[in-house]
Coordinates of C-alpha atoms and ligand atoms in Angstrom, one line a residue:
M107 CA 26.9 -3.6 9.8
N108 CA 24.0 -1.5 8.6
R109 CA 25.9 0.2 6.0
F110 CA 27.1 -3.2 4.8
V111 CA 23.6 -4.4 4.5
A112 CA 22.6 -1.3 2.5
A113 CA 25.7 -1.6 0.3
V114 CA 24.9 -5.2 -0.5
T115 CA 21.3 -4.2 -1.5
V116 CA 22.6 -1.5 -3.8
S117 CA 25.2 -3.8 -5.4
I118 CA 22.6 -6.5 -6.1
L119 CA 20.3 -3.9 -7.7
A120 CA 23.3 -2.6 -9.7
A121 CA 24.3 -6.1 -10.8
S122 CA 20.8 -6.9 -12.0
G123 CA 20.6 -3.6 -13.9
A124 CA 17.6 -2.4 -11.9
V125 CA 17.3 1.2 -10.9
A126 CA 16.7 1.7 -7.2
Q127 CA 13.2 3.0 -6.8
G128 CA 12.9 4.3 -3.3
V129 CA 11.7 2.0 -0.6
T130 CA 11.9 -1.7 -1.7
E131 CA 10.3 -4.8 -0.4
D132 CA 13.7 -5.8 0.8
M133 CA 14.0 -2.7 2.9
L134 CA 10.5 -3.3 4.4
A135 CA 11.4 -6.9 5.2
N136 CA 14.7 -5.8 6.9
D137 CA 13.6 -2.6 8.6
Q138 CA 14.6 -3.8 12.0
T139 CA 18.3 -4.4 11.0
M140 CA 18.7 -1.5 8.6
T141 CA 19.1 0.9 11.4
N142 CA 20.0 4.0 9.3
Q143 CA 16.2 4.3 8.4
V144 CA 12.8 3.5 9.7
V145 CA 10.5 2.6 6.8
T146 CA 7.7 0.6 8.6
N147 CA 5.1 1.2 11.3
G148 CA 6.3 -0.9 14.2
M149 CA 10.0 -0.7 13.3
G150 CA 9.6 -3.9 11.4
R151 CA 6.3 -5.5 10.1
H152 CA 6.3 -7.9 13.1
L153 CA 5.8 -4.8 15.2
Q154 CA 8.5 -5.6 17.7
R155 CA 9.5 -1.9 18.1
Y156 CA 13.0 -3.1 19.0
S157 CA 16.1 -1.5 17.7
P158 CA 19.4 -3.5 17.7
L159 CA 21.3 -0.1 18.1
E160 CA 23.4 0.0 21.3
T161 CA 25.3 3.2 20.7
L162 CA 22.9 4.8 23.1
N163 CA 22.8 2.7 26.3
K164 CA 22.2 2.8 30.0
E165 CA 25.6 4.5 30.8
N166 CA 25.4 7.4 28.3
I167 CA 21.6 8.0 28.0
K168 CA 22.1 11.0 30.4
N169 CA 23.9 12.7 27.5
L170 CA 20.9 12.5 25.1
V171 CA 20.0 16.0 24.1
P172 CA 17.4 17.7 21.9
A173 CA 18.6 18.2 18.2
W174 CA 15.5 20.0 16.9
A175 CA 11.7 20.4 17.4
F176 CA 9.0 20.9 14.8
S177 CA 5.6 22.4 15.4
L178 CA 2.6 21.0 13.4
G179 CA 1.0 24.4 13.4
G180 CA -2.7 25.1 12.9
E181 CA -5.2 26.2 15.5
K182 CA -6.5 22.8 16.5
Q183 CA -3.7 20.8 18.0
R184 CA -4.7 17.6 19.6
G185 CA -4.2 13.8 19.8
Q186 CA -0.8 13.4 18.0
E187 CA -0.5 9.6 17.8
T188 CA 1.8 9.2 14.8
Q189 CA 5.0 7.1 14.5
P190 CA 7.6 8.9 12.4
L191 CA 9.2 7.3 9.4
V192 CA 12.8 8.1 8.2
Y193 CA 14.0 7.6 4.7
D194 CA 16.6 9.3 2.4
G195 CA 17.0 12.4 4.6
I196 CA 13.3 12.9 5.2
M197 CA 11.1 12.3 8.2
Y198 CA 7.5 11.7 7.5
I199 CA 4.8 12.2 10.2
T200 CA 1.1 12.4 10.1
G201 CA -0.9 14.9 12.3
S202 CA -4.4 15.3 13.6
Y203 CA -7.1 16.2 11.1
S204 CA -5.5 14.0 8.4
R205 CA -2.3 16.0 7.7
L206 CA 1.0 14.6 6.5
Y207 CA 4.4 16.4 6.9
A208 CA 7.8 15.8 5.3
V209 CA 10.6 17.3 7.4
D210 CA 14.3 17.5 6.8
V211 CA 15.7 14.9 9.2
N212 CA 19.0 16.9 9.7
T213 CA 17.5 20.3 10.5
G214 CA 13.8 19.8 11.4
E215 CA 12.7 22.2 8.6
E216 CA 9.5 21.5 6.8
L217 CA 9.9 20.3 3.2
W218 CA 6.2 20.1 2.4
Q219 CA 2.8 19.5 4.0
Y220 CA -0.3 17.8 2.7
D221 CA -3.7 18.6 4.3
A222 CA -6.6 16.3 3.3
R223 CA -9.7 18.3 2.6
L224 CA -12.2 16.7 5.0
P225 CA -15.9 17.0 4.3
E226 CA -18.4 18.2 6.9
G227 CA -20.0 15.3 8.7
I228 CA -17.1 13.0 9.3
L229 CA -17.7 10.6 12.2
P230 CA -14.4 9.9 14.0
C231 CA -15.4 8.2 17.3
C232 CA -12.3 8.9 19.3
D233 CA -10.7 12.1 18.3
V234 CA -9.3 13.4 15.0
I235 CA -6.1 11.4 15.3
N236 CA -3.9 9.6 12.8
R237 CA -1.3 6.9 13.7
G238 CA 1.1 7.2 10.8
A239 CA 2.0 6.6 7.1
A240 CA 3.5 3.8 5.0
L241 CA 6.4 4.1 2.6
A242 CA 6.6 2.1 -0.7
G243 CA 8.7 2.8 -3.7
D244 CA 8.6 6.5 -4.3
K245 CA 5.3 7.0 -2.5
V246 CA 4.2 7.8 1.0
I247 CA 0.6 6.5 1.8
F248 CA -1.8 7.4 4.5
G249 CA -5.5 7.2 5.4
T250 CA -7.9 10.0 6.2
L251 CA -10.8 10.6 8.6
D252 CA -13.3 10.5 5.7
A253 CA -12.3 6.8 5.1
R254 CA -10.0 7.5 2.1
I255 CA -6.5 6.4 1.3
V256 CA -4.1 8.7 -0.4
A257 CA -0.7 8.0 -2.1
L258 CA 1.6 11.0 -2.4
D259 CA 4.9 11.4 -4.2
A260 CA 7.4 11.1 -1.3
K261 CA 9.6 13.9 -2.7
T262 CA 7.0 16.5 -3.6
G263 CA 3.8 15.6 -1.7
D264 CA 1.9 15.6 -5.0
V265 CA -1.1 13.2 -5.1
V266 CA -0.4 10.1 -7.1
W267 CA -3.7 8.3 -6.5
R268 CA -6.5 8.4 -4.0
D269 CA -9.3 5.9 -3.3
K270 CA -12.3 5.5 -1.0
I271 CA -12.1 2.8 1.6
D272 CA -15.8 3.2 2.5
D273 CA -18.7 5.6 3.2
Y274 CA -17.9 8.2 5.9
K275 CA -21.6 9.0 6.1
A276 CA -22.2 5.5 7.4
G277 CA -19.6 6.0 10.2
Y278 CA -16.5 4.7 8.5
S279 CA -13.2 6.5 9.0
Y280 CA -9.5 5.7 8.9
T281 CA -6.7 6.4 11.4
A282 CA -4.2 3.5 11.3
A283 CA -0.9 3.3 9.5
P284 CA -1.3 1.3 6.3
L285 CA 0.8 -1.9 5.9
V286 CA 2.8 -2.6 2.7
V287 CA 3.6 -6.2 1.7
G288 CA 5.0 -6.8 -1.8
D289 CA 3.0 -4.7 -4.3
L290 CA 0.0 -4.4 -2.0
V291 CA -1.0 -1.7 0.5
I292 CA -3.3 -3.2 3.1
T293 CA -5.7 -1.3 5.3
G294 CA -8.4 -2.0 7.9
N295 CA -11.3 0.4 8.7
S296 CA -12.7 2.3 11.7
G297 CA -16.2 2.9 12.9
G298 CA -17.1 0.1 15.3
E299 CA -19.4 2.4 17.3
F300 CA -21.6 3.1 14.2
G301 CA -22.6 -0.5 13.2
I302 CA -20.1 -0.6 10.3
V303 CA -18.7 -3.9 9.1
G304 CA -15.0 -4.4 9.6
S305 CA -12.9 -5.4 6.7
V306 CA -9.3 -5.7 5.5
Q307 CA -8.6 -4.4 2.0
A308 CA -5.5 -4.8 -0.3
R309 CA -4.8 -2.3 -3.1
N310 CA -2.1 -2.2 -5.8
I311 CA 0.6 0.2 -4.7
D312 CA 1.1 1.8 -8.1
T313 CA -2.6 2.3 -9.1
G314 CA -4.6 2.2 -5.9
E315 CA -6.9 -0.4 -7.5
L316 CA -8.6 -2.7 -5.0
V317 CA -7.2 -6.3 -5.3
W318 CA -9.2 -8.0 -2.6
N319 CA -11.6 -7.2 0.2
R320 CA -12.1 -9.4 3.2
P321 CA -15.1 -8.5 5.5
V322 CA -14.4 -9.9 9.0
I323 CA -18.0 -10.6 10.1
E324 CA -19.6 -13.9 9.1
G325 CA -22.1 -13.9 6.3
H326 CA -20.4 -11.1 4.3
M327 CA -18.9 -11.9 0.8
G328 CA -15.3 -11.3 0.0
M329 CA -13.9 -9.9 -3.2
L330 CA -10.8 -10.9 -5.3
N331 CA -9.7 -9.2 -8.6
G332 CA -13.1 -7.6 -9.1
E333 CA -15.2 -10.8 -8.5
E334 CA -16.9 -12.3 -5.5
S335 CA -14.5 -14.7 -3.7
T336 CA -15.8 -16.5 -0.6
M337 CA -18.2 -15.8 2.2
T338 CA -16.6 -15.0 5.6
G339 CA -17.5 -17.8 8.0
T340 CA -20.9 -19.5 7.9
L341 CA -24.1 -17.5 7.8
N342 CA -25.9 -17.5 11.2
A343 CA -23.4 -19.9 12.7
T344 CA -22.6 -17.5 15.5
W345 CA -24.9 -14.5 14.9
P346 CA -28.7 -14.4 15.4
G347 CA -31.0 -13.2 12.6
D348 CA -29.8 -10.2 10.6
M349 CA -27.6 -8.8 13.3
W350 CA -24.4 -9.7 11.3
K351 CA -25.3 -7.1 8.7
T352 CA -24.3 -4.3 11.0
G353 CA -22.1 -6.4 13.1
G354 CA -19.1 -4.1 13.7
G355 CA -15.6 -5.8 14.1
A356 CA -13.8 -2.7 12.9
T357 CA -10.2 -3.5 12.0
W358 CA -9.2 0.0 13.2
L359 CA -5.7 -0.6 14.4
G360 CA -4.3 -2.0 11.2
G361 CA -2.2 -5.2 11.1
S362 CA 1.2 -6.9 11.2
Y363 CA 2.9 -9.2 8.7
D364 CA 4.6 -12.4 9.7
S365 CA 7.1 -13.1 6.8
D366 CA 8.0 -16.6 8.3
T367 CA 4.4 -17.8 7.7
D368 CA 3.5 -15.3 5.0
T369 CA 0.5 -14.2 7.0
L370 CA -1.2 -10.9 7.6
V371 CA -2.5 -10.6 11.2
F372 CA -5.4 -8.2 11.9
G373 CA -7.4 -7.7 15.0
T374 CA -11.1 -7.0 15.0
G375 CA -13.1 -4.7 17.2
N376 CA -16.3 -5.1 19.2
P377 CA -19.3 -6.7 17.8
A378 CA -22.1 -4.2 17.3
P379 CA -24.1 -3.0 19.2
W380 CA -22.4 -3.1 22.6
N381 CA -25.5 -4.6 24.2
S382 CA -24.6 -8.3 24.0
H383 CA -28.1 -9.5 24.8
L384 CA -29.2 -8.5 21.2
R385 CA -26.5 -10.8 19.8
G386 CA -26.9 -13.9 22.1
A387 CA -27.5 -17.5 21.3
G388 CA -31.0 -18.6 20.3
E389 CA -32.8 -21.8 21.1
P390 CA -30.5 -24.8 20.9
T391 CA -32.3 -25.8 17.7
D392 CA -31.4 -22.8 15.7
G393 CA -27.7 -23.5 15.7
N394 CA -26.4 -20.0 16.4
T395 CA -23.8 -20.1 19.2
G396 CA -23.9 -16.4 20.0
D397 CA -20.1 -16.1 19.8
N398 CA -20.4 -13.4 17.1
L399 CA -17.4 -14.4 14.9
Y400 CA -15.1 -12.9 13.8
A401 CA -15.6 -9.8 16.1
A402 CA -13.2 -9.4 19.1
S403 CA -10.7 -11.8 17.4
R404 CA -7.4 -12.0 15.7
I405 CA -7.4 -13.3 12.2
G406 CA -4.6 -14.6 10.0
I407 CA -5.1 -13.7 6.3
D408 CA -3.3 -14.9 3.1
P409 CA -1.9 -11.8 1.5
A410 CA -2.2 -13.3 -2.0
T411 CA -6.0 -14.0 -1.8
G412 CA -7.5 -12.3 1.2
E413 CA -8.7 -15.7 2.5
I414 CA -8.8 -16.3 6.3
K415 CA -6.2 -18.9 7.3
W416 CA -7.0 -19.0 11.0
H417 CA -8.8 -17.1 13.7
Y418 CA -8.7 -16.8 17.5
Q419 CA -11.5 -15.0 19.4
T420 CA -10.3 -13.3 22.6
T421 CA -13.8 -12.4 23.8
P422 CA -16.7 -14.5 22.5
R423 CA -20.1 -12.7 22.7
E424 CA -18.2 -9.6 23.7
G425 CA -20.3 -7.2 25.8
W426 CA -17.9 -4.6 27.3
D427 CA -16.4 -2.9 24.2
Y428 CA -13.3 -5.2 24.5
D429 CA -12.2 -4.7 20.9
G430 CA -9.9 -7.4 19.8
V431 CA -7.8 -5.1 17.7
N432 CA -4.6 -5.0 19.7
E433 CA -1.4 -5.5 17.8
V434 CA -0.1 -9.0 17.3
V435 CA 3.7 -9.2 17.6
A436 CA 5.6 -12.0 16.0
Y437 CA 8.6 -13.2 18.0
N438 CA 10.5 -16.3 19.0
D439 CA 10.3 -17.4 22.7
R440 CA 13.3 -18.5 24.7
D441 CA 13.0 -22.0 23.5
G442 CA 12.9 -20.9 19.9
N443 CA 9.2 -21.5 19.4
M444 CA 7.5 -19.2 16.8
R445 CA 5.0 -17.2 18.8
Y446 CA 2.6 -14.3 18.6
A447 CA 1.9 -12.1 21.6
T448 CA -1.0 -9.8 22.0
A449 CA -2.3 -7.8 25.0
D450 CA -6.1 -7.5 24.7
R451 CA -8.4 -4.7 25.7
N452 CA -10.0 -7.4 28.0
G453 CA -6.9 -7.4 30.3
F454 CA -5.3 -10.7 29.3
F455 CA -1.9 -11.1 27.6
Y456 CA -2.1 -14.0 25.1
V457 CA 0.5 -16.1 23.4
L458 CA -0.5 -17.9 20.2
N459 CA 1.2 -20.3 17.9
R460 CA 2.5 -18.6 14.7
E461 CA 1.9 -21.7 12.5
D462 CA -1.9 -21.7 12.9
G463 CA -2.9 -19.0 15.4
A464 CA -3.7 -21.6 18.0
F465 CA -4.0 -20.6 21.6
V466 CA -0.9 -21.4 23.7
D467 CA -1.3 -19.4 27.0
A468 CA -2.9 -16.3 28.6
H469 CA -2.3 -14.4 31.8
P470 CA -3.7 -11.1 33.2
F471 CA -1.7 -8.0 32.6
V472 CA -3.9 -5.7 34.7
K473 CA -4.9 -6.2 38.4
D474 CA -8.6 -6.4 38.7
I475 CA -10.2 -8.3 35.8
S476 CA -13.9 -8.7 36.7
W477 CA -15.6 -10.3 33.6
A478 CA -13.7 -13.6 33.5
S479 CA -11.9 -15.6 36.2
D480 CA -9.4 -17.2 33.8
I481 CA -8.7 -18.2 30.2
G482 CA -9.3 -22.0 29.9
D483 CA -6.9 -24.5 28.3
D484 CA -9.1 -24.4 25.2
G485 CA -8.5 -20.6 24.9
R486 CA -12.1 -19.6 25.9
P487 CA -12.6 -17.2 28.8
V488 CA -14.2 -18.5 32.0
F489 CA -17.0 -15.9 32.2
I490 CA -18.3 -14.5 35.5
E491 CA -21.8 -14.2 34.2
D492 CA -23.0 -12.0 37.1
N493 CA -20.6 -9.4 35.8
R494 CA -22.1 -9.1 32.4
P495 CA -24.1 -5.9 32.0
G496 CA -27.8 -6.8 32.4
D497 CA -30.5 -7.3 29.7
P498 CA -32.7 -4.2 29.5
T499 CA -35.7 -6.4 28.5
A500 CA -35.5 -8.1 31.8
S501 CA -35.8 -4.8 33.8
A502 CA -39.0 -3.5 35.2
D503 CA -39.5 -0.7 32.6
G504 CA -37.5 -2.5 29.8
K505 CA -35.3 0.5 29.4
K506 CA -32.2 -0.1 31.5
G507 CA -30.5 -3.3 32.4
D508 CA -28.7 -4.0 35.6
V509 CA -25.6 -1.8 36.1
V510 CA -22.4 -3.7 36.8
F511 CA -18.9 -2.5 37.6
S512 CA -16.5 -3.9 35.0
S513 CA -12.7 -3.9 35.0
P514 CA -11.0 -3.1 32.8
G515 CA -13.3 -0.3 31.6
F516 CA -14.2 -0.1 28.0
L517 CA -11.0 1.9 27.2
G518 CA -9.2 -1.3 28.0
G519 CA -6.4 -2.8 30.1
K520 CA -4.6 -1.7 27.0
N521 CA -6.0 0.4 24.2
W522 CA -4.3 1.2 20.9
M523 CA -0.9 2.2 22.2
P524 CA 1.6 -0.4 21.0
M525 CA 3.8 -2.5 23.3
A526 CA 7.4 -3.4 22.5
F527 CA 9.4 -6.7 22.6
S528 CA 13.1 -6.8 23.5
Q529 CA 15.2 -9.4 21.8
R530 CA 17.8 -8.5 24.6
T531 CA 15.6 -9.5 27.5
G532 CA 13.0 -11.7 25.8
N533 CA 10.3 -9.6 27.6
F534 CA 7.4 -7.5 26.4
Y535 CA 6.9 -3.9 27.7
V536 CA 3.2 -3.3 27.9
P537 CA 1.6 0.1 28.4
S538 CA -1.5 -0.6 30.4
N539 CA -4.1 1.2 32.5
E540 CA -5.8 0.2 35.8
W541 CA -9.4 1.4 35.5
G542 CA -12.9 0.2 35.4
M543 CA -16.4 1.4 34.6
D544 CA -20.0 1.3 35.6
I545 CA -21.8 0.0 32.5
W546 CA -25.4 -0.8 31.7
N547 CA -27.4 -1.8 28.5
E548 CA -30.3 0.0 26.8
P549 CA -32.5 -0.8 23.9
I550 CA -31.1 0.2 20.5
T551 CA -31.9 -0.1 16.8
Y552 CA -29.5 0.5 13.9
K553 CA -29.7 3.8 12.1
K554 CA -27.1 4.7 9.4
G555 CA -24.5 7.2 10.7
A556 CA -25.8 7.2 14.3
A557 CA -24.0 5.7 17.3
Y558 CA -25.0 2.0 17.7
L559 CA -24.1 1.1 21.3
G560 CA -27.2 0.3 23.4
S561 CA -25.0 0.9 26.4
G562 CA -24.2 3.7 28.9
F563 CA -21.0 3.9 30.9
T564 CA -18.7 5.9 33.2
I565 CA -15.0 5.2 33.4
K566 CA -13.5 5.3 36.9
P567 CA -9.9 4.9 38.3
N568 CA -9.3 1.7 40.2
Y569 CA -6.5 3.3 42.4
E570 CA -5.8 6.7 43.9
D571 CA -2.1 6.8 43.1
H572 CA -2.0 5.5 39.5
I573 CA -3.9 4.6 36.4
G574 CA -1.1 4.2 34.0
S575 CA 1.1 1.1 34.4
L576 CA 4.0 0.1 32.2
K577 CA 4.8 -3.5 32.8
A578 CA 7.7 -5.7 31.8
I579 CA 6.1 -9.1 31.1
D580 CA 7.8 -12.4 30.6
P581 CA 5.8 -14.0 27.8
D582 CA 6.9 -17.5 28.8
T583 CA 5.4 -17.3 32.2
G584 CA 3.1 -14.3 32.2
E585 CA 5.1 -13.0 35.2
W586 CA 5.3 -9.2 35.7
V587 CA 9.1 -8.6 36.0
W588 CA 8.5 -4.9 37.0
E589 CA 5.9 -2.2 36.9
Y590 CA 6.2 1.5 36.5
K591 CA 3.2 3.4 37.8
N592 CA 2.0 6.7 36.3
D593 CA -0.7 9.1 37.6
A594 CA -2.5 9.7 34.3
P595 CA -3.5 6.8 31.9
L596 CA -0.8 5.8 29.5
W597 CA -1.8 6.4 25.9
G598 CA 1.5 6.3 23.8
G599 CA 3.7 3.6 22.3
V600 CA 6.8 1.9 23.7
M601 CA 10.2 1.2 22.1
T602 CA 13.1 -1.0 23.3
T603 CA 16.7 -1.0 22.3
A604 CA 19.7 -3.3 22.4
G605 CA 21.2 -0.6 24.6
G606 CA 18.9 -1.8 27.4
L607 CA 16.5 1.1 27.2
V608 CA 12.7 1.2 27.3
F609 CA 11.3 4.5 25.8
F610 CA 7.8 5.8 26.3
G611 CA 6.0 9.1 27.1
T612 CA 3.3 10.1 29.6
P613 CA 0.2 12.4 29.3
E614 CA 2.0 14.7 31.8
G615 CA 4.5 15.4 28.9
K616 CA 7.6 13.4 30.1
F617 CA 9.5 11.4 27.5
M618 CA 11.4 8.8 29.4
A619 CA 13.9 6.0 29.2
L620 CA 13.8 3.2 31.7
D621 CA 16.2 0.4 32.5
D622 CA 14.8 -2.7 30.7
E623 CA 15.8 -5.0 33.5
T624 CA 14.7 -3.0 36.6
G625 CA 12.3 -0.3 35.4
E626 CA 14.5 2.3 37.0
E627 CA 14.1 5.8 35.4
L628 CA 17.4 6.7 33.6
W629 CA 16.4 9.8 31.6
S630 CA 13.5 12.1 31.0
F631 CA 12.7 15.2 29.1
Q632 CA 9.6 17.5 29.4
T633 CA 8.1 17.9 25.9
G634 CA 5.4 20.5 26.8
S635 CA 2.3 18.5 26.1
G636 CA 1.1 15.0 26.7
I637 CA 2.7 12.2 24.7
V638 CA 0.4 9.8 22.9
G639 CA 2.8 9.2 20.0
Q640 CA 5.2 6.4 19.2
P641 CA 9.0 6.7 19.5
I642 CA 11.5 5.6 17.0
T643 CA 15.3 5.5 16.9
W644 CA 17.8 5.4 14.0
E645 CA 21.4 6.1 13.2
Q646 CA 22.9 8.8 11.0
N647 CA 26.4 10.3 10.6
G648 CA 27.6 7.8 13.2
E649 CA 25.2 9.1 15.9
Q650 CA 22.0 7.6 17.4
Y651 CA 18.8 9.6 17.2
V652 CA 15.5 9.3 18.9
S653 CA 12.2 11.0 17.9
V654 CA 8.8 11.2 19.4
I655 CA 5.8 13.4 18.9
S656 CA 4.1 15.3 21.7
G657 CA 0.4 16.5 21.7
W658 CA -2.2 15.4 24.2
G659 CA -5.6 14.1 23.1
G660 CA -7.1 10.9 21.8
A661 CA -10.0 9.0 23.4
V662 CA -9.3 9.7 27.1
P663 CA -10.4 13.4 27.3
L664 CA -13.5 12.6 25.2
W665 CA -14.7 9.3 26.7
G666 CA -12.8 9.0 30.0
G667 CA -15.7 9.9 32.4
E668 CA -14.3 10.5 35.9
V669 CA -10.7 10.0 34.6
A670 CA -11.2 12.7 32.0
K671 CA -12.2 15.1 34.8
K672 CA -9.1 14.0 36.8
V673 CA -6.7 14.9 33.9
N674 CA -8.5 17.9 32.4
Y675 CA -5.6 20.1 33.4
L676 CA -3.4 18.6 30.7
N677 CA -2.6 20.9 27.7
Q678 CA -3.0 20.0 24.1
G679 CA -0.1 20.5 21.6
G680 CA 1.6 19.3 18.5
T681 CA 5.4 19.2 18.5
L682 CA 7.8 16.6 17.0
W683 CA 10.9 16.2 19.1
T684 CA 14.2 14.8 17.9
F685 CA 17.1 13.9 20.2
R686 CA 20.6 12.9 19.5
L687 CA 23.6 11.5 21.4
P688 CA 26.5 13.6 20.3
K689 CA 29.5 11.5 19.1
E690 CA 31.9 13.0 21.6
L691 CA 29.5 12.1 24.5
A692 CA 28.8 8.5 23.4
A693 CA 31.7 7.1 25.4
A694 CA 31.4 9.5 28.3
N695 CA 30.2 8.0 31.6
Ligands
LIG833 CA1 -15.0 -0.3 20.1

């Protein structure tokens, strides 16, 4: 069927007299069903990470064997969080320290490598990672730690254009996979711990020219075609004084695209600084509600203009570093309703309406949420105010507010690592962590390029026997269908297949396939270093392939407090693994 789709595409192009120019919008739109290639982050711009391939299934998964492995080389191996892309015989991956590799997909041999020359003084908050590239036409595009975006010739690795997203000296960086829609490449930004201002930007794919810019914090002015467009939100409606000017809301995980509603959906990080008492509501007469829009939110954006169509704030007046960046996955529920699902750092799994982003439902996806008792019917959390970290100005010496224990900890019930949806079961497969933190607030003032938190913290495990927890969640009810517990915190992506398999990796180095209905372990392979990457699958020469990168790192070893000590035996690395199900073993039981 996939070859049929590809053949139809080619014949349409031939009939119209056009010359096929690499990766087309049609390929990006149909990435999920064109199973002979993977040309988008998320295996489809809805980010379902579901493959309709069933050649590899529960019966023959035991016959999946390594085909080749590729080392990223270099002396500093750490934090390999990329998702590979596969197109026209080449696999593209990004590596730590803003590197990009093109590898022969048949042999695993390197074709070329691009190393961004990073300046001294870059300020990546959470390791020197990169989460993947984007393909468009004859280009492969990725972002770098000095907050730049680079378009390379996909065949040669030569630079076609390069542009600055923002000023790395002010704390901006870039780590997410860019998103391509039509003739635009769309990016967010990183730096929420430095008082930057989150924004979403769209550039022309051919030239790199900025088409529009949409800051995501109220009061900032947008840009369209070189001119001011509209202000984001209403000045001082939800922010006191000048705090919005350095208000955070980094859009650091990138976004998804819902083609049914023609909407870009981006999440926004924590409001800055972390100390929420500096961002609270004023006197009732001054109008500011203290919600701090549009930080810790999901926002729907019109790709043509960069205008905000809708927003939904998961954590109003956020005070725990519960970034609202988590991926928003478009799907249809069992009744055929058009829905979004997103599992927030704050521990709740949300279902939203795709028409207007309106709240539908929310349920916990971790065990011990302390900051809110529930999400109300209006979509606002029911706060447990005693569990908000205290105001330092209310303390005896004015220097340290009351310490509270908060769960999830600031690394989140779920952090960046993407969940997957299965069209086969109708369930989501959510990589989560059961941990909390001691947290307190301190005074802070903004200084360019310096950490802007006003908080101190220590992450702690909630349970002796596991931190990591992969859960199968029924989005219609919020019910946990099954749970797979893991000793170390999970930090890598998940993938589902029509063959009934759920793929993911662990920091202990195991790449695994579970039964999508029961959570039973069906297959595993030790990759030699912790897995924090994102698996893919595709088909070539009549055989099904699976790839994942291995290489421990990311935020946990740097920020994980007591958890970092618990897992400090884990070794770093950088190896891309590719597995195949040999044709002769596909039917074997
Ligand atoms: Ca943050």
